[in-house]
Amino acid sequence: MSSVTMDESPNSEEIMSGNVAFAKGAIHAGVGFCTSYPGTPSTEITETLLQYRNETGMIVEWSVNEKVALESAAGASWMGIPSLCVMKSLGLNVAADFLLNLNLSGVGEGGLVIIVCDDPKGHSSSNEQDSRFYAKAAQIPLFEPSTPQQAKDVVAHALELSQIFRVPVLIRSTTRLSHSGALVSSSPFSSHLWVPSQNLPSGLYNVPNPEKQHRELMEKLELIQDKFDNHIMNSPPKEWKDILFVATGVCQKYVEEAMKYIEEDVSFFGIVTTYPVPHKLIHECLKHSKRIFFFEENDAFVEDQFRIVASLENSPCILDGKHSGLVPFSGEMNVDLVLEALRDFMTPKKEAEYEAVPVLDSRSLLIPRPLTFCAGCTHRNVYYALQRVRKRLKGKLVVTGDIGCYSLGVFYHNSMETMQSMGSGIGTANGIARLADFALDSKVVSLAGDSTFFHACIPALINARHKNVDLTFLILDNSTTAMTGFQSHPGAAEQDESDRIVEIEDIVRSIGPDSFIRIGATDVVDLTDVMHATIKQPGLKVMLIDSICRLERKRKQQPQEGSIRIETSLCQGESCRLCVSEYGCPAITWSSDSETAEILDHLCVQCGSCIAICPQRAIQEE
Amino acid sequence: MQNPFNILIAGVGGQGNVTSGKILATAAQREGLRPVIGETFGASRRGGTVYTHVRIGDTDLGPLIPVGRLHVLLGLEPMETLRASLEFAGRNTIVIMSSVSIPPIGVHARTDEYPPVESIISSLEKMCARVHTVDSDSILRPINAIRSLNILLIGIMAGLGISPLGIESLRLAMLDILGPSDKNLQAFELGLSDNTG
């Protein structure tokens, strides 16, 4: 084993985010294999491991989706390699089918840790699910670190547990841990040599008696409870008071701070091993406390476990939290929500200088700042064309959508009308299009991006072909996973040397749509006409739209040439305003002095797409 | 110093919000303090509101500043400064804000109207201890450094001597995070000497 020094000095501290800390923890724990699909707020964990892979020798990949990622990691674990699988909350839904079988079959000698990053409040997600229930559903152990330091430390604990009990182990983070920076101890780490076993261990299936495997898993869980009883990552109270605060994840820090702002002395229990919370430990809490308050992000996960034991023991201890209406079930937690929950029970310290000053009339000055497509983003052109087509079809058009940058189409004149899970645009379009049998008269369009196409659209597209429905599927292909920061995928322009490109066009053609059209996204007039003609035709039609991500261009430093200007003598002024009110590129503004459009040179990427938008030809290239 | 000392940076994606947080935290570490940064950067690439919370103290804290306990609000854009102020400001808050507005897309579409910056300033004055506004374009355009707005505001904060972060620590932190950059250093120096507010 050779030693690789990566950090500046041994045993120093450096500022790192929770996600970077998870990655460094994985390297220190000896993880040799990491798979992932990008998704905020989890992406930087795998990005960091990719960044260090030359030094560590770890195999790190962006898999096609989370299910394949988890299956791949399980394969490596079975062959003896310590494995890690990283995903965002919604990704675990995709991987859940496999997880709820793997828990019974077991992982290999290498162990397998899953890090799932939840997004309370849905800062960058379409829901705010609590993924901890997968630990309960799969009956596997769960850790919830509260700080970047704990994020780094927890990976080794989780991996060790997985190796001992041969079960997958879940670590749950939330946005405010993954994306927070704090000082974390850093030390040099050594590279490992991983030697795979040449054969699979026996019994990697659950038939013919899954209930036997289930029973064995429950027995393991009993033993894991004992390990969690005195786990080093938990912070049990040093002394017991009548009132106990129990907190998990980042709420540990919120509660610790709130305790400084109240008069009463209470005891505090920060729990990191949140499934299963050992019954012995719950029993101790119930015995020593008169009242317990619970603080956790999203659902009443630990609170529920306490309530079960309290009910079994007929405990007189009062339990307060989400179920008593004091702590919200939705949104993100913070110090203020902790104090609000305690309002009727605790006395706030008098600190006049920190009182908020409500100036309610100022609220009326606020205007929203909706997210928009970047200047020059070709997704805008696709939606602009779709809106024109909608007009030509006299509104008889439904557009189902998907997950990616182009999801912003919901904010662009509501031109994308649905958005649920990865691949659900083409899936739901299948059902809508089948209603042609009931005389549905509207045309059906669904759209998805390139990475999403590979992730989850292919079965639904095959279904559409098989059932012979009339729909148009638009694939907005900008050759990268743009939303999460340009990760590679099977069709991406940028690939590792050892990777082989899978062409979207080849896949689509092999499914055999009635018509296949490949078209560029920069010429809005052409795009509108072709889209209109295609949608009007009967049958299954696929348009592969070659798109451009301007951020990716900028990242690769491919500046455009020339410049765009407004010929003010041609601009129709107030009577038109089409470029700013309908097309809406952030690089076009309205000058109230001259009452004409104006190009913001520092934002304009000189793509020229807007030139064709202006009916007066006032937008020109120099 | 107030312990913890809380700084919030409010602006629009692309204004260097997250970088500012890193500089302040690095400077705090140089001062031997324990910084915590809370970021919301999901929207940072797509023109949305971005806040960075920087908390500086002697123990590790949660990443979000409690309501009213905000000491310095660095406002990269007036509307976002007002939004952040309504959410987090208290009697003690000192605001350092650029008066250069970035209209949201709804303003061009005429679905929303951007209020006069003067009314934003007078609202902030009612809420906060002190409001220091700067016409950042007029300062940064002559040195062709519009993108160094975040550094200008950090410079003003340092010049006013209202944070626990010393001028030298901030200079070194800038070097750590941004590398050698004449424009940023110039913007920082212009900030230090800007006490016209």
Short mmCIF file of N, CA, C and O in Angstrom, two decimals, chain A residues 179-225:
data_model
loop_
_atom_site.label_atom_id
_atom_site.label_comp_id
_atom_site.label_asym_id
_atom_site.label_seq_id
_atom_site.Cartn_x
_atom_site.Cartn_y
_atom_site.Cartn_z
N HIS A 179 -25.16 20.77 1.73
CA HIS A 179 -24.71 22.04 1.15
C HIS A 179 -24.25 23.05 2.19
O HIS A 179 -24.26 24.25 1.93
N SER A 180 -23.88 22.58 3.38
CA SER A 180 -23.33 23.50 4.37
C SER A 180 -21.85 23.26 4.49
O SER A 180 -21.40 22.13 4.39
N GLY A 181 -21.12 24.33 4.74
CA GLY A 181 -19.68 24.18 4.92
C GLY A 181 -19.32 24.40 6.38
O GLY A 181 -19.91 25.25 7.04
N ALA A 182 -18.38 23.61 6.88
CA ALA A 182 -17.89 23.81 8.24
C ALA A 182 -16.49 23.22 8.32
O ALA A 182 -16.04 22.54 7.40
N LEU A 183 -15.82 23.46 9.43
CA LEU A 183 -14.47 22.93 9.60
C LEU A 183 -14.55 21.43 9.89
O LEU A 183 -15.30 20.99 10.75
N VAL A 184 -13.77 20.67 9.15
CA VAL A 184 -13.74 19.22 9.31
C VAL A 184 -12.27 18.81 9.40
O VAL A 184 -11.43 19.34 8.68
N SER A 185 -11.98 17.88 10.30
CA SER A 185 -10.59 17.43 10.44
C SER A 185 -10.16 16.76 9.15
O SER A 185 -10.93 16.01 8.54
N SER A 186 -8.96 17.06 8.70
CA SER A 186 -8.50 16.41 7.49
C SER A 186 -7.16 15.77 7.78
O SER A 186 -6.37 16.27 8.57
N SER A 187 -6.94 14.65 7.16
CA SER A 187 -5.69 13.94 7.38
C SER A 187 -5.32 13.25 6.08
O SER A 187 -6.17 12.99 5.24
N PRO A 188 -4.04 12.94 5.89
CA PRO A 188 -3.63 12.28 4.66
C PRO A 188 -4.27 10.90 4.57
O PRO A 188 -4.52 10.29 5.61
N PHE A 189 -4.55 10.43 3.39
CA PHE A 189 -5.08 9.08 3.33
C PHE A 189 -4.29 8.20 2.37
O PHE A 189 -3.59 8.68 1.49
N SER A 190 -4.42 6.90 2.64
CA SER A 190 -3.63 5.94 1.87
C SER A 190 -4.46 5.38 0.75
O SER A 190 -5.67 5.25 0.86
N SER A 191 -3.81 5.00 -0.35
CA SER A 191 -4.55 4.32 -1.41
C SER A 191 -4.65 2.84 -1.04
O SER A 191 -3.85 2.33 -0.28
N HIS A 192 -5.67 2.20 -1.56
CA HIS A 192 -5.89 0.79 -1.25
C HIS A 192 -5.67 -0.05 -2.48
O HIS A 192 -5.71 0.44 -3.60
N LEU A 193 -5.46 -1.32 -2.24
CA LEU A 193 -5.44 -2.29 -3.34
C LEU A 193 -6.63 -3.18 -3.12
O LEU A 193 -6.75 -3.82 -2.07
N TRP A 194 -7.56 -3.18 -4.04
CA TRP A 194 -8.74 -4.01 -3.86
C TRP A 194 -8.62 -5.26 -4.72
O TRP A 194 -8.31 -5.17 -5.92
N VAL A 195 -8.85 -6.42 -4.11
CA VAL A 195 -8.75 -7.68 -4.85
C VAL A 195 -10.12 -8.35 -4.84
O VAL A 195 -10.60 -8.76 -3.78
N PRO A 196 -10.77 -8.41 -6.00
CA PRO A 196 -12.10 -9.03 -6.01
C PRO A 196 -12.01 -10.54 -5.84
O PRO A 196 -11.04 -11.17 -6.26
N SER A 197 -13.03 -11.10 -5.23
CA SER A 197 -13.18 -12.55 -5.19
C SER A 197 -13.51 -13.00 -6.62
O SER A 197 -14.04 -12.21 -7.42
N GLN A 198 -13.20 -14.24 -6.96
CA GLN A 198 -13.45 -14.70 -8.34
C GLN A 198 -14.82 -15.36 -8.48
O GLN A 198 -15.24 -15.68 -9.59
N ASN A 199 -15.49 -15.61 -7.34
CA ASN A 199 -16.80 -16.26 -7.40
C ASN A 199 -17.79 -15.56 -6.49
O ASN A 199 -17.41 -14.94 -5.51
N LEU A 200 -19.06 -15.72 -6.83
CA LEU A 200 -20.11 -15.14 -5.99
C LEU A 200 -20.28 -15.97 -4.72
O LEU A 200 -20.10 -17.19 -4.75
N PRO A 201 -20.63 -15.32 -3.61
CA PRO A 201 -21.02 -16.10 -2.43
C PRO A 201 -22.32 -16.86 -2.72
O PRO A 201 -23.03 -16.52 -3.68
N SER A 202 -22.64 -17.84 -1.91
CA SER A 202 -23.83 -18.65 -2.20
C SER A 202 -25.11 -17.98 -1.68
O SER A 202 -25.06 -17.10 -0.82
N GLY A 203 -26.22 -18.42 -2.22
CA GLY A 203 -27.53 -18.04 -1.67
C GLY A 203 -27.97 -16.62 -1.95
O GLY A 203 -28.68 -16.02 -1.12
N LEU A 204 -27.61 -16.07 -3.09
CA LEU A 204 -28.01 -14.69 -3.39
C LEU A 204 -29.38 -14.63 -4.06
O LEU A 204 -29.53 -14.07 -5.14
N TYR A 205 -30.35 -15.28 -3.45
CA TYR A 205 -31.72 -15.18 -3.92
C TYR A 205 -32.64 -15.47 -2.74
O TYR A 205 -32.20 -16.05 -1.74
N ASN A 206 -33.87 -15.02 -2.86
CA ASN A 206 -34.76 -15.09 -1.70
C ASN A 206 -35.77 -16.22 -1.78
O ASN A 206 -36.54 -16.43 -0.85
N VAL A 207 -35.83 -16.89 -2.92
CA VAL A 207 -36.77 -18.01 -3.08
C VAL A 207 -36.12 -19.30 -2.59
O VAL A 207 -34.89 -19.38 -2.57
N PRO A 208 -36.82 -20.33 -2.21
CA PRO A 208 -38.27 -20.42 -2.26
C PRO A 208 -38.96 -19.91 -0.98
O PRO A 208 -40.18 -19.95 -0.91
N ASN A 209 -38.16 -19.43 0.00
CA ASN A 209 -38.78 -19.02 1.27
C ASN A 209 -38.37 -17.61 1.68
O ASN A 209 -37.60 -17.44 2.62
N PRO A 210 -38.88 -16.59 0.97
CA PRO A 210 -38.49 -15.23 1.37
C PRO A 210 -38.79 -14.95 2.84
O PRO A 210 -38.10 -14.15 3.47
N GLU A 211 -39.80 -15.62 3.38
CA GLU A 211 -40.13 -15.33 4.80
C GLU A 211 -39.01 -15.77 5.74
O GLU A 211 -38.80 -15.18 6.79
N LYS A 212 -38.24 -16.78 5.32
CA LYS A 212 -37.10 -17.22 6.14
C LYS A 212 -36.03 -16.12 6.15
O LYS A 212 -35.51 -15.74 7.19
N GLN A 213 -35.76 -15.59 4.96
CA GLN A 213 -34.78 -14.50 4.86
C GLN A 213 -35.26 -13.28 5.66
O GLN A 213 -34.49 -12.59 6.29
N HIS A 214 -36.56 -13.05 5.60
CA HIS A 214 -37.14 -11.93 6.33
C HIS A 214 -36.90 -12.10 7.82
O HIS A 214 -36.48 -11.17 8.52
N ARG A 215 -37.14 -13.32 8.30
CA ARG A 215 -36.95 -13.61 9.73
C ARG A 215 -35.49 -13.38 10.12
O ARG A 215 -35.19 -12.79 11.15
N GLU A 216 -34.59 -13.85 9.26
CA GLU A 216 -33.16 -13.69 9.56
C GLU A 216 -32.77 -12.20 9.60
O GLU A 216 -31.96 -11.78 10.43
N LEU A 217 -33.38 -11.42 8.70
CA LEU A 217 -33.10 -9.99 8.68
C LEU A 217 -33.56 -9.33 9.99
O LEU A 217 -32.87 -8.50 10.57
N MET A 218 -34.75 -9.75 10.44
CA MET A 218 -35.27 -9.20 11.70
C MET A 218 -34.36 -9.56 12.87
O MET A 218 -34.17 -8.76 13.79
N GLU A 219 -33.78 -10.76 12.82
CA GLU A 219 -32.84 -11.16 13.88
C GLU A 219 -31.58 -10.29 13.85
O GLU A 219 -31.08 -9.88 14.89
N LYS A 220 -31.11 -10.03 12.62
CA LYS A 220 -29.94 -9.14 12.50
C LYS A 220 -30.27 -7.76 13.08
O LYS A 220 -29.45 -7.15 13.75
N LEU A 221 -31.47 -7.30 12.80
CA LEU A 221 -31.87 -5.97 13.25
C LEU A 221 -31.87 -5.88 14.78
O LEU A 221 -31.55 -4.84 15.36
N GLU A 222 -32.25 -6.99 15.43
CA GLU A 222 -32.19 -7.06 16.90
C GLU A 222 -30.75 -6.85 17.38
O GLU A 222 -30.49 -6.09 18.31
N LEU A 223 -29.82 -7.54 16.72
CA LEU A 223 -28.41 -7.43 17.11
C LEU A 223 -27.87 -6.03 16.83
O LEU A 223 -27.06 -5.49 17.58
N ILE A 224 -28.35 -5.44 15.73
CA ILE A 224 -27.91 -4.08 15.37
C ILE A 224 -28.41 -3.08 16.42
O ILE A 224 -27.70 -2.16 16.82
N GLN A 225 -29.63 -3.30 16.93
CA GLN A 225 -30.15 -2.46 18.02
C GLN A 225 -29.19 -2.44 19.19
O GLN A 225 -28.92 -1.39 19.78
#
